[in-house]
Amino acid sequence: MATQATVITFHRTTGLLGMELGNGSCVLAEHLHGAVPQLGQTLSGEMATFGEATWVDTRSGEEIAVFVQAYDIARDAVELAMR
């Protein structure tokens, strides 16, 4: 099931990406290839399953390949992973 979330953080060196869903929960993923995520960008895709996924920018339609490492986590957990 596709979910929409907003990019809240992206670490260019490690490729880690933090997303926040409308309910306040977060997703931590690793950017594999495709368009470079931008802060505030809204992406849509499968965000509640571990492993490889393809998310789509809701405005441009560009695809971003990611590896979901954690989902349904707090924003604090995303911030800690980014350190």
Coordinates of N, CA, C and O in Angstrom, one line a residue:
M1 N 0.8 -1.2 0.0 CA 0.0 0.0 0.0 C 0.9 1.2 0.0 O 1.8 1.4 0.8
A2 N 0.7 2.1 -0.9 CA 1.5 3.3 -1.1 C 1.1 4.3 0.1 O 0.0 4.5 0.4
T3 N 2.1 4.9 0.6 CA 2.0 5.9 1.7 C 2.8 7.2 1.2 O 3.8 7.0 0.5
Q4 N 2.3 8.3 1.7 CA 3.1 9.6 1.4 C 3.8 10.0 2.6 O 3.2 9.9 3.7
A5 N 5.0 10.6 2.5 CA 5.7 11.1 3.6 C 6.6 12.2 3.1 O 6.9 12.4 1.9
T6 N 7.1 13.0 4.0 CA 7.9 14.2 3.7 C 9.3 14.0 4.1 O 9.6 13.5 5.2
V7 N 10.3 14.3 3.3 CA 11.7 14.2 3.6 C 12.0 15.2 4.7 O 11.8 16.4 4.6
I8 N 12.5 14.7 5.9 CA 12.9 15.6 7.0 C 14.4 15.7 7.2 O 14.8 16.7 7.8
T9 N 15.1 14.8 6.6 CA 16.6 14.8 6.7 C 17.2 13.9 5.7 O 16.6 12.9 5.3
F10 N 18.4 14.3 5.2 CA 19.1 13.5 4.2 C 20.6 13.7 4.4 O 21.0 14.9 4.4
H11 N 21.3 12.7 4.6 CA 22.8 12.8 4.8 C 23.4 12.3 3.6 O 23.4 11.1 3.2
R12 N 24.0 13.2 2.8 CA 24.6 12.9 1.5 C 25.7 11.9 1.6 O 25.9 11.1 0.7
T13 N 26.5 11.9 2.6 CA 27.7 11.0 2.8 C 27.3 9.6 3.0 O 27.8 8.7 2.3
T14 N 26.3 9.3 3.9 CA 25.9 8.0 4.2 C 24.7 7.5 3.3 O 24.4 6.3 3.2
G15 N 24.0 8.5 2.8 CA 22.8 8.2 2.0 C 21.6 7.9 2.8 O 20.5 7.6 2.3
L16 N 21.7 8.1 4.2 CA 20.5 7.9 5.0 C 19.5 9.0 4.8 O 19.8 10.2 4.7
L17 N 18.3 8.6 4.9 CA 17.1 9.5 4.5 C 16.1 9.3 5.6 O 15.7 8.2 6.0
G18 N 15.6 10.4 6.2 CA 14.5 10.3 7.2 C 13.2 10.9 6.6 O 13.3 12.0 6.0
M19 N 12.1 10.2 6.8 CA 10.8 10.6 6.3 C 9.8 10.7 7.4 O 9.9 9.9 8.3
E20 N 8.9 11.7 7.3 CA 7.9 11.8 8.4 C 6.5 11.6 7.7 O 6.2 12.3 6.7
L21 N 5.7 10.7 8.2 CA 4.4 10.4 7.7 C 3.4 11.4 8.3 O 3.7 12.1 9.4
G22 N 2.2 11.5 7.8 CA 1.2 12.4 8.3 C 0.8 12.2 9.8 O 0.4 13.1 10.5
N23 N 1.0 10.9 10.2 CA 0.6 10.6 11.6 C 1.7 10.9 12.6 O 1.6 10.6 13.8
G24 N 2.8 11.4 12.1 CA 4.0 11.8 13.0 C 5.0 10.7 13.1 O 6.1 10.9 13.6
S25 N 4.7 9.5 12.6 CA 5.7 8.4 12.7 C 6.7 8.6 11.6 O 6.5 9.3 10.6
C26 N 7.9 8.0 11.7 CA 9.0 8.2 10.7 C 9.5 6.9 10.1 O 9.2 5.8 10.7
V27 N 10.2 7.1 9.0 CA 10.8 6.0 8.3 C 12.3 6.4 8.1 O 12.6 7.5 7.8
L28 N 13.2 5.4 8.3 CA 14.6 5.6 8.0 C 15.0 4.6 6.9 O 14.7 3.4 6.9
A29 N 15.6 5.2 5.8 CA 15.9 4.4 4.6 C 17.3 4.9 4.1 O 17.8 6.0 4.4
E30 N 17.9 4.0 3.3 CA 19.1 4.4 2.6 C 18.8 4.6 1.2 O 18.2 3.8 0.5
H31 N 19.3 5.8 0.7 CA 19.1 6.1 -0.7 C 20.1 5.3 -1.6 O 21.3 5.2 -1.3
L32 N 19.5 4.5 -2.5 CA 20.3 3.6 -3.4 C 20.7 4.3 -4.7 O 21.9 4.3 -5.1
H33 N 19.7 4.8 -5.4 CA 20.0 5.5 -6.7 C 18.7 6.2 -7.1 O 17.6 6.0 -6.5
G34 N 18.9 7.0 -8.1 CA 17.7 7.8 -8.6 C 17.9 9.2 -8.2 O 19.0 9.7 -7.7
A35 N 16.8 10.0 -8.3 CA 16.9 11.4 -7.9 C 17.3 11.6 -6.5 O 17.0 10.8 -5.6
V36 N 18.1 12.6 -6.2 CA 18.6 12.9 -4.9 C 17.5 13.6 -4.0 O 16.9 14.5 -4.5
P37 N 17.2 13.0 -2.9 CA 16.1 13.5 -2.1 C 16.4 14.9 -1.6 O 17.5 15.3 -1.3
Q38 N 15.3 15.7 -1.5 CA 15.4 17.1 -1.1 C 14.6 17.3 0.1 O 13.4 16.8 0.2
L39 N 15.0 18.1 1.1 CA 14.2 18.4 2.3 C 12.9 19.0 1.9 O 12.8 19.9 1.0
G40 N 11.8 18.6 2.5 CA 10.5 19.0 2.2 C 9.8 18.3 1.1 O 8.6 18.5 0.8
Q41 N 10.5 17.5 0.3 CA 10.0 16.8 -0.8 C 9.0 15.7 -0.3 O 9.2 15.1 0.7
T42 N 7.9 15.6 -1.0 CA 6.9 14.5 -0.7 C 7.1 13.3 -1.6 O 7.1 13.5 -2.8
L43 N 7.3 12.2 -1.0 CA 7.5 10.9 -1.7 C 6.3 10.0 -1.4 O 5.7 10.0 -0.3
S44 N 6.0 9.1 -2.3 CA 5.0 8.1 -2.2 C 5.5 6.7 -2.5 O 6.3 6.6 -3.4
G45 N 5.1 5.7 -1.7 CA 5.6 4.4 -2.0 C 5.3 3.5 -0.8 O 4.8 3.9 0.2
E46 N 5.8 2.3 -0.8 CA 5.7 1.3 0.3 C 6.7 1.7 1.4 O 7.9 1.6 1.1
M47 N 6.2 2.1 2.5 CA 7.1 2.6 3.6 C 7.0 1.7 4.8 O 7.6 2.1 5.9
A48 N 6.2 0.7 4.8 CA 6.0 -0.1 6.0 C 6.5 -1.5 5.8 O 5.9 -2.5 6.4
T49 N 7.5 -1.7 5.0 CA 8.2 -3.0 4.8 C 9.7 -2.8 4.7 O 10.1 -1.9 4.1
F50 N 10.4 -3.7 5.4 CA 11.9 -3.6 5.3 C 12.4 -4.1 4.0 O 11.8 -4.9 3.3
G51 N 13.5 -3.5 3.5 CA 14.1 -3.9 2.3 C 14.0 -2.9 1.2 O 13.6 -1.7 1.4
E52 N 14.3 -3.3 0.0 CA 14.3 -2.4 -1.2 C 12.9 -2.0 -1.6 O 11.9 -2.7 -1.5
A53 N 12.8 -0.7 -2.0 CA 11.5 -0.1 -2.4 C 11.8 1.0 -3.4 O 12.9 1.5 -3.4
T54 N 10.8 1.3 -4.2 CA 10.9 2.5 -5.1 C 9.9 3.5 -4.7 O 8.7 3.2 -4.6
W55 N 10.3 4.7 -4.3 CA 9.4 5.7 -4.0 C 9.4 6.7 -5.1 O 10.3 6.8 -5.9
V56 N 8.3 7.4 -5.2 CA 8.1 8.4 -6.3 C 7.8 9.8 -5.8 O 7.0 9.9 -4.9
D57 N 8.5 10.8 -6.4 CA 8.2 12.2 -6.1 C 6.8 12.5 -6.5 O 6.5 12.3 -7.7
T58 N 5.9 13.0 -5.6 CA 4.5 13.2 -6.0 C 4.4 14.4 -7.0 O 3.3 14.4 -7.6
R59 N 5.3 15.2 -7.1 CA 5.2 16.3 -8.1 C 5.8 16.0 -9.4 O 5.2 16.2 -10.4
S60 N 7.0 15.5 -9.4 CA 7.7 15.3 -10.7 C 7.6 13.9 -11.3 O 7.8 13.7 -12.4
G61 N 7.2 12.9 -10.4 CA 7.1 11.6 -10.9 C 8.4 10.8 -10.9 O 8.5 9.7 -11.3
E62 N 9.5 11.5 -10.5 CA 10.8 10.9 -10.5 C 10.9 9.8 -9.5 O 10.3 9.9 -8.4
E63 N 11.6 8.7 -9.8 CA 11.7 7.6 -8.9 C 13.0 7.6 -8.1 O 14.0 8.1 -8.6
I64 N 12.9 7.1 -6.9 CA 14.0 7.1 -6.0 C 14.1 5.7 -5.4 O 13.1 5.2 -4.8
A65 N 15.2 5.0 -5.6 CA 15.3 3.6 -5.1 C 15.9 3.7 -3.7 O 16.9 4.4 -3.4
V66 N 15.3 3.0 -2.7 CA 15.8 3.1 -1.3 C 15.8 1.7 -0.7 O 15.2 0.7 -1.3
F67 N 16.4 1.6 0.4 CA 16.4 0.4 1.2 C 15.8 0.8 2.6 O 16.5 1.5 3.3
V68 N 14.6 0.4 2.9 CA 14.0 0.8 4.2 C 14.6 0.0 5.3 O 14.6 -1.2 5.3
Q69 N 15.2 0.7 6.3 CA 15.9 0.1 7.4 C 15.0 0.1 8.6 O 15.1 -0.8 9.5
A70 N 14.1 1.0 8.8 CA 13.2 1.0 10.0 C 12.0 1.9 9.6 O 12.0 2.8 8.8
Y71 N 10.8 1.5 10.1 CA 9.6 2.2 9.9 C 8.8 2.2 11.2 O 9.0 1.5 12.2
D72 N 7.8 3.2 11.3 CA 7.0 3.4 12.5 C 7.9 3.7 13.7 O 7.7 3.1 14.8
I73 N 8.8 4.6 13.5 CA 9.7 5.0 14.6 C 9.5 6.5 14.9 O 9.0 7.2 14.1
A74 N 10.1 6.9 16.0 CA 10.0 8.3 16.4 C 11.0 9.1 15.7 O 12.0 8.6 15.2
R75 N 10.7 10.4 15.6 CA 11.6 11.4 15.0 C 13.0 11.4 15.7 O 14.0 11.5 15.1
D76 N 12.9 11.2 17.0 CA 14.2 11.2 17.8 C 15.1 10.0 17.3 O 16.3 10.2 17.3
A77 N 14.5 8.9 17.0 CA 15.3 7.7 16.5 C 15.9 8.1 15.1 O 17.1 7.7 14.9
V78 N 15.2 8.8 14.3 CA 15.8 9.2 13.0 C 17.0 10.1 13.2 O 18.0 9.9 12.7
E79 N 16.8 11.1 14.1 CA 17.8 12.1 14.4 C 19.1 11.4 15.0 O 20.2 11.7 14.6
L80 N 18.8 10.4 15.8 CA 20.0 9.7 16.4 C 20.7 8.9 15.4 O 22.0 8.8 15.4
A81 N 20.0 8.3 14.4 CA 20.6 7.5 13.4 C 21.5 8.4 12.4 O 22.4 7.9 11.8
M82 N 21.1 9.6 12.3 CA 21.8 10.6 11.4 C 23.1 11.1 12.0 O 23.9 11.7 11.3
R83 N 23.4 10.9 13.3 CA 24.6 11.4 13.9 C 25.8 10.6 13.4 O 25.8 9.5 13.1

